[in-house]
mmCIF file of C-alpha atoms in Angstrom:
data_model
loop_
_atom_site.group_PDB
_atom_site.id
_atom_site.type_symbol
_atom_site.label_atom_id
_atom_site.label_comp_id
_atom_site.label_asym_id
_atom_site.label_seq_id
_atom_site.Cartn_x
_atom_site.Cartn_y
_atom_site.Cartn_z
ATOM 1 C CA UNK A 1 140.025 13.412 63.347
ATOM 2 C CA UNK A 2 138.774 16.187 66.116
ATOM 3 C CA UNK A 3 140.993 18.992 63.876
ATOM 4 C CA UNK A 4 139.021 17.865 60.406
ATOM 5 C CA UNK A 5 135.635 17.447 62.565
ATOM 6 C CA UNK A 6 136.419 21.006 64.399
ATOM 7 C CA UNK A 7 136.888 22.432 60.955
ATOM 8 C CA UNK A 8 134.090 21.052 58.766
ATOM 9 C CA UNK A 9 131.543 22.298 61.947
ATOM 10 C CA UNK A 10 133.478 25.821 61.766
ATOM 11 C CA UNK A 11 132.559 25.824 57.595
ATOM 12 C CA UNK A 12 129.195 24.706 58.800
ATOM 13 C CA UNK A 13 128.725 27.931 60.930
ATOM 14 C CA UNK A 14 130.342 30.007 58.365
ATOM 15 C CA UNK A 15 127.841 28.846 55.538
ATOM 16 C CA UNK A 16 124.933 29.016 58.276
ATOM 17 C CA UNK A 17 125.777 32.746 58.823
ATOM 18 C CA UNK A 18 125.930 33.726 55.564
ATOM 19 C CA UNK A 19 122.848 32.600 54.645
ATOM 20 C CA UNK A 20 121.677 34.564 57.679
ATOM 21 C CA UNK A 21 122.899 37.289 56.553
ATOM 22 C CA UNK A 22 120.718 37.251 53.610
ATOM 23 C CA UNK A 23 117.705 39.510 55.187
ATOM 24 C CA UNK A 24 118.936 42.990 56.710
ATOM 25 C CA UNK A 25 116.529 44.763 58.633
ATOM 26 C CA UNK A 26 117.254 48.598 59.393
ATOM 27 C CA UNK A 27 114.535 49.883 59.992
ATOM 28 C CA UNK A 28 113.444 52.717 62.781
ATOM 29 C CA UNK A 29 117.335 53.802 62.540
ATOM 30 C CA UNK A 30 117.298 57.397 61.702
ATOM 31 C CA UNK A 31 119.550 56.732 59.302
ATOM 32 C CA UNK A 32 119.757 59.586 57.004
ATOM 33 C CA UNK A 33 121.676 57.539 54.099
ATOM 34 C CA UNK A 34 122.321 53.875 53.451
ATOM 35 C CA UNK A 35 124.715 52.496 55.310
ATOM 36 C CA UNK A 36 128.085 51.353 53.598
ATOM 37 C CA UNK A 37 128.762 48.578 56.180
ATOM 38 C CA UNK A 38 125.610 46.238 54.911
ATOM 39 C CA UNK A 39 127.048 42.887 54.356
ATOM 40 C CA UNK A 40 127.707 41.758 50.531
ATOM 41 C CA UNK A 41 125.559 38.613 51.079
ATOM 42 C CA UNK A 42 122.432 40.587 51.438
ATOM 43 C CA UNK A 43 119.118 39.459 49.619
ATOM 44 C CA UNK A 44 116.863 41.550 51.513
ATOM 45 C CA UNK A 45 117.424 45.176 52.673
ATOM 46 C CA UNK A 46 114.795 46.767 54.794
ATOM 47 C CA UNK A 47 115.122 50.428 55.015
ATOM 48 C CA UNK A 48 111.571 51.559 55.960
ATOM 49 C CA UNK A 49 110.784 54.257 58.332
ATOM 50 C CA UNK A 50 114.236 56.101 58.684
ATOM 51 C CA UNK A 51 115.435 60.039 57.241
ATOM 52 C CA UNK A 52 117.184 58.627 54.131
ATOM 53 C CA UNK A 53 117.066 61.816 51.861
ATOM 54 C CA UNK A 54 118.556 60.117 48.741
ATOM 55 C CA UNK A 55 119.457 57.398 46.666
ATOM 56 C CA UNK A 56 123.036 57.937 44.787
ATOM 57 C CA UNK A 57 124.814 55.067 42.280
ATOM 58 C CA UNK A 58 127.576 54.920 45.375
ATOM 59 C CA UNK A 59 124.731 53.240 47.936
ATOM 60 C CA UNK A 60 123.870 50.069 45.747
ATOM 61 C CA UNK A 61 126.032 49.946 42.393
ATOM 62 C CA UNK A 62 128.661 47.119 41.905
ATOM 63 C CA UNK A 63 127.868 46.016 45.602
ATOM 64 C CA UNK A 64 125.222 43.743 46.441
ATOM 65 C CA UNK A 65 125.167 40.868 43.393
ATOM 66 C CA UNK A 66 122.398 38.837 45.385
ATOM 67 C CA UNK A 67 119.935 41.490 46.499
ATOM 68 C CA UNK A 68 116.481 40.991 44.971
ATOM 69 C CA UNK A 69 114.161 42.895 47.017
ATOM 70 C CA UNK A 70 114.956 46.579 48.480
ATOM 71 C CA UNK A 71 111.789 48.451 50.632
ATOM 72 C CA UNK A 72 112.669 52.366 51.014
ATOM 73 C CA UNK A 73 109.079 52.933 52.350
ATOM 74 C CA UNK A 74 108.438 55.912 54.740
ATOM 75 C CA UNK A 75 111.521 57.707 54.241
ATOM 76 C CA UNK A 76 112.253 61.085 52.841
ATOM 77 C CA UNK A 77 113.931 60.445 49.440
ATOM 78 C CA UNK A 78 113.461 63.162 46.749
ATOM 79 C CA UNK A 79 115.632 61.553 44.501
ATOM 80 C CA UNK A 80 117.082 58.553 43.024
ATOM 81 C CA UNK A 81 119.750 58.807 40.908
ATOM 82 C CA UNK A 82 119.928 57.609 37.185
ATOM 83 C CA UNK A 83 121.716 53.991 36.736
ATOM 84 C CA UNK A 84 121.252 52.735 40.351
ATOM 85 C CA UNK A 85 120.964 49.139 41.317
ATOM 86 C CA UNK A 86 123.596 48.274 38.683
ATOM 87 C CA UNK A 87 124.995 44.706 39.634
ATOM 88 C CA UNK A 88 122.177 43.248 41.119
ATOM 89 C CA UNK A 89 119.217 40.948 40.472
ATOM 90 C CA UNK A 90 116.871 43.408 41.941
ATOM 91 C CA UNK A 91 113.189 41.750 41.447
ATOM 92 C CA UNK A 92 111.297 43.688 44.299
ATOM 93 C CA UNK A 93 111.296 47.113 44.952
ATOM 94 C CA UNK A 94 109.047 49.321 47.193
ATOM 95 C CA UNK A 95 109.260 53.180 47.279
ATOM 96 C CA UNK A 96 105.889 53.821 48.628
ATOM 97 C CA UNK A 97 105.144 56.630 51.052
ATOM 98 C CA UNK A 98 108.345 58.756 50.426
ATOM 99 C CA UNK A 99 108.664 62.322 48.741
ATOM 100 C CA UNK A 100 109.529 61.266 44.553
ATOM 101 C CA UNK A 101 107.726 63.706 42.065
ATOM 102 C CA UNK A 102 108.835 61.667 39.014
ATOM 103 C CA UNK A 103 109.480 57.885 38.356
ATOM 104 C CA UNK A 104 113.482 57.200 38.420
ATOM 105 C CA UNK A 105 115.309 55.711 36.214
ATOM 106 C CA UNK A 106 116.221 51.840 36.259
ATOM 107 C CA UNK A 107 117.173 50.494 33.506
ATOM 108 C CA UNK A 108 119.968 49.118 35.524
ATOM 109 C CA UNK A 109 117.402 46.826 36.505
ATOM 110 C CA UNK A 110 114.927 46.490 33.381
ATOM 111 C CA UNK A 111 115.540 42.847 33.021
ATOM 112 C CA UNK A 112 114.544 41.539 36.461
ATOM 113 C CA UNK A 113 112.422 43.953 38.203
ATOM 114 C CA UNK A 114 108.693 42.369 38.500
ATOM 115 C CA UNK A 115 107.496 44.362 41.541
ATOM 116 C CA UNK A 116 107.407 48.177 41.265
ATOM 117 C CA UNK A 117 105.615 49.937 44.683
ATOM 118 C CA UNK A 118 105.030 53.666 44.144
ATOM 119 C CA UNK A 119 102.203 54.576 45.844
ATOM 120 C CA UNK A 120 101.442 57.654 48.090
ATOM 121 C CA UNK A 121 104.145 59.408 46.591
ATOM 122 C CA UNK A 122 103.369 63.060 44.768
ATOM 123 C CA UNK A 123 103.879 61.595 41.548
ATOM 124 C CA UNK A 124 100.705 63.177 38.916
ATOM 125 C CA UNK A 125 102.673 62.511 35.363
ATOM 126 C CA UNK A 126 103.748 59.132 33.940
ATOM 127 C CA UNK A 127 105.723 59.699 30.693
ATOM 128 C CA UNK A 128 105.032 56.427 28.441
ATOM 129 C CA UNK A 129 109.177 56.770 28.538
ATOM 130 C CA UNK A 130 108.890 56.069 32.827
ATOM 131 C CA UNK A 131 108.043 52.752 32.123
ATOM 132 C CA UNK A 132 108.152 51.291 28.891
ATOM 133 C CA UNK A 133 111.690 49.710 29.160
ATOM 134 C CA UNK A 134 110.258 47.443 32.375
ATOM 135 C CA UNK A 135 109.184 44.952 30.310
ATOM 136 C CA UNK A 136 109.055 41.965 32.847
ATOM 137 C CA UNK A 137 107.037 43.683 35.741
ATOM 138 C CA UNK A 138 104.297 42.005 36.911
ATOM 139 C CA UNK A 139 102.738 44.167 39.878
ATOM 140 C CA UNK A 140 103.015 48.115 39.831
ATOM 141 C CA UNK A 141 101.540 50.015 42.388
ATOM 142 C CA UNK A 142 100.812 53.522 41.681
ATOM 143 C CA UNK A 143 98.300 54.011 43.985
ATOM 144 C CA UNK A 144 97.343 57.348 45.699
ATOM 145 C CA UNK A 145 99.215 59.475 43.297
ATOM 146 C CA UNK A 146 97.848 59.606 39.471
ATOM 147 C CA UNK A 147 94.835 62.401 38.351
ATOM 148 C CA UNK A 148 94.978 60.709 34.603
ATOM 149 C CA UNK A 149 95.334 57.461 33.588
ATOM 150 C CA UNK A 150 96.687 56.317 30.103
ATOM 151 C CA UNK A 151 96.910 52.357 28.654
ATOM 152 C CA UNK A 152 99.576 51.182 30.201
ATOM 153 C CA UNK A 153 99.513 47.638 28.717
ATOM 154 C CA UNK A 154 100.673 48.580 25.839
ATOM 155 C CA UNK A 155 104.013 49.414 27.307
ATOM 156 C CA UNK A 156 104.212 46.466 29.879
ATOM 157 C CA UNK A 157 102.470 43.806 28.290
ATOM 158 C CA UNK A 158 103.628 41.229 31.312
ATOM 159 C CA UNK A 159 101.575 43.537 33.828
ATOM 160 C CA UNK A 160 99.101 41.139 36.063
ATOM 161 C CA UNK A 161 97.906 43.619 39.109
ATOM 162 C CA UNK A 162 97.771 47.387 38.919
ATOM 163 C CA UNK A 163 96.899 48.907 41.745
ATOM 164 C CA UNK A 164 95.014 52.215 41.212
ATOM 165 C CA UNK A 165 93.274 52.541 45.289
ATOM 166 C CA UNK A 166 93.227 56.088 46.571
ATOM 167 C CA UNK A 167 94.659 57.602 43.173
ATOM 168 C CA UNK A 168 92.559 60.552 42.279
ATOM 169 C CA UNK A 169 91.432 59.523 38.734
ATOM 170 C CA UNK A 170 89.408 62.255 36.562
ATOM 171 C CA UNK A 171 90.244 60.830 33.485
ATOM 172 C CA UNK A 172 90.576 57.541 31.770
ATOM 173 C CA UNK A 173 91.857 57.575 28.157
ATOM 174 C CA UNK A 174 89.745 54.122 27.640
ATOM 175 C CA UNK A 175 88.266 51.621 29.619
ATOM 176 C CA UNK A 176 88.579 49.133 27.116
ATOM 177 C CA UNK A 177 92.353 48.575 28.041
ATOM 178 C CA UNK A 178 91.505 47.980 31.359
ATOM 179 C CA UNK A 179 90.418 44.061 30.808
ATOM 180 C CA UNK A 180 93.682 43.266 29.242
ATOM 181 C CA UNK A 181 95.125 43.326 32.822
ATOM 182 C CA UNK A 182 95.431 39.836 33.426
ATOM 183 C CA UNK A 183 94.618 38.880 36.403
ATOM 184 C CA UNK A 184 94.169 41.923 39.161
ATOM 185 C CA UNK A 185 93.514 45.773 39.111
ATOM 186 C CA UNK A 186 92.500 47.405 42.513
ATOM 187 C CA UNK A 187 90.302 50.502 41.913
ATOM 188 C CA UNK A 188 88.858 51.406 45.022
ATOM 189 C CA UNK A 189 86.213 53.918 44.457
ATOM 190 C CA UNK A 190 87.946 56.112 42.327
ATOM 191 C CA UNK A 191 85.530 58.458 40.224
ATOM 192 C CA UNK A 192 86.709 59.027 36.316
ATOM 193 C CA UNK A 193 85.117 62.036 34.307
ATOM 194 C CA UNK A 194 81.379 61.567 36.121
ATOM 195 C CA UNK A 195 81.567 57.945 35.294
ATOM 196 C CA UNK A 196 81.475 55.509 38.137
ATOM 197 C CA UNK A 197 84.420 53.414 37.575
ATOM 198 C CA UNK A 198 84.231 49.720 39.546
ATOM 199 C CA UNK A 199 85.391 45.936 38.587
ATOM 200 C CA UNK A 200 83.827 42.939 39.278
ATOM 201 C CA UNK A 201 86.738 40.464 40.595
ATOM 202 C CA UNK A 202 86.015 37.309 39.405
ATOM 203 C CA UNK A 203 88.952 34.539 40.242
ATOM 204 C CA UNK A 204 87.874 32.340 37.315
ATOM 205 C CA UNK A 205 88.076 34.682 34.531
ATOM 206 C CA UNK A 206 90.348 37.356 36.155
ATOM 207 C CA UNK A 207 89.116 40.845 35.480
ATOM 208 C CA UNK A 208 86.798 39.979 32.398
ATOM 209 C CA UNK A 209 84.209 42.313 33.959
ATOM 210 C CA UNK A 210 86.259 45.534 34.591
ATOM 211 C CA UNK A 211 83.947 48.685 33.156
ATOM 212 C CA UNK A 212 82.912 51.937 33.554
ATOM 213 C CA UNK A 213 79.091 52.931 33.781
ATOM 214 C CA UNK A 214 76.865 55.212 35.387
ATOM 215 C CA UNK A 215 74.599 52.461 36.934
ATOM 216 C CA UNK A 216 75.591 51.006 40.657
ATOM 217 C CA UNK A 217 78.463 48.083 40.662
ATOM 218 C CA UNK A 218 76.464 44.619 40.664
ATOM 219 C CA UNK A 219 76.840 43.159 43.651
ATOM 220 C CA UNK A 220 79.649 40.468 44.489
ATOM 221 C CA UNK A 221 79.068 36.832 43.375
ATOM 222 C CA UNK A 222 79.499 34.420 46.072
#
């Protein structure tokens, strides 16, 4: 009896530390690359705030089945290469603050990404071919980084918050578009071809309100 109890409490631990070793945090590493040793459990990788330089097929493809949220913030990545992420269920993933100049490609990962973070990154062109093919995301952040902004529902029609802070608008192709966003899109107070361009958040009626105009924003409803 003490040799079955001994074992079912080692298979206990064993399960215990595997669901541990569901979150990795590496960050403030210096790690100039991903590291090949992460455990195949993982659902979480943190990566922030290291030297990581790149992103090759090698670092995530065929590896990680269970990972659904990667964060690369605050590294120095310049690239990511084409057909990454292959293999797993990636839902989250946050590239904000590193040094991309174009959107990269993940098709790999069209059918379950719903959170795409770009912001602060020296991104000034979307192609309508960047994102068309992420038909289930939900939140994109592109703050910080876009000088003209296009109607972007008509390529993800499942979007629900858009996050446009910081981005240095000077032209939108149509406001209209704008209240088709169902339920959030942060502007900040971003200035679009002389026009003053604010929204009125209402949590009833999501972002009914959303216009530009030359007169003052009305003030917030309580």
């Amino acid at each position: 009896m003490k040799i079955h109890h001994l074992l079912w409490l080692l298979v206990c631990l064993a399960n215990f530390e595997e669901r541990l070793c569901g979150e990795v945090n590496l960050r403030f590493r210096h790690l100039t690359s991903v590291p090949e040793d992460i455990t195949h459990n993982v659902t979480s990788l943190f990566l922030d705030t290291n030297d990581i330089k790149g992103i090759r097929q090698t670092d995530f493809n065929e590896k990680y089945q269970h990972l659904i949220w990667v964060s690369l913030k605050l590294n120095r990545i310049t690239f990511i290469e084409s057909g990454c992420f292959k293999g797993t269920i990636l839902e989250r993933l946050q590239l904000n603050s590193i040094k991309l100049t174009s959107i990269p490609d993940l098709r790999e990962v069209s059918n379950t990404l719903t959170e795409l973070y770009l912001g602060s990154n020296p991104i000034t062109t979307i192609r309508v071919d960047d994102l068309s093919y992420l038909t289930q995301l939900n939140i994109l952040g592109l703050n910080g980084i876009l000088s003209t902004l296009h109607d972007v529902t008509q390529l993800m029609p499942s979007l629900q918050v858009l996050d446009l802070q910081q981005s240095p608008l000077n032209r939108c192709c149509s406001n209209l578009w704008l209240k088709q966003i169902q339920h959030h899109i942060l502007l900040g107070s971003n200035l679009v071809a002389r026009e003053r361009l604010f929204a009125v958040v209402d949590k009833g009626n999501g972002f009914a309100h959303v216009k530009c105009s030359d007169a003052e924003p009305p003030p917030p409803q309580h």
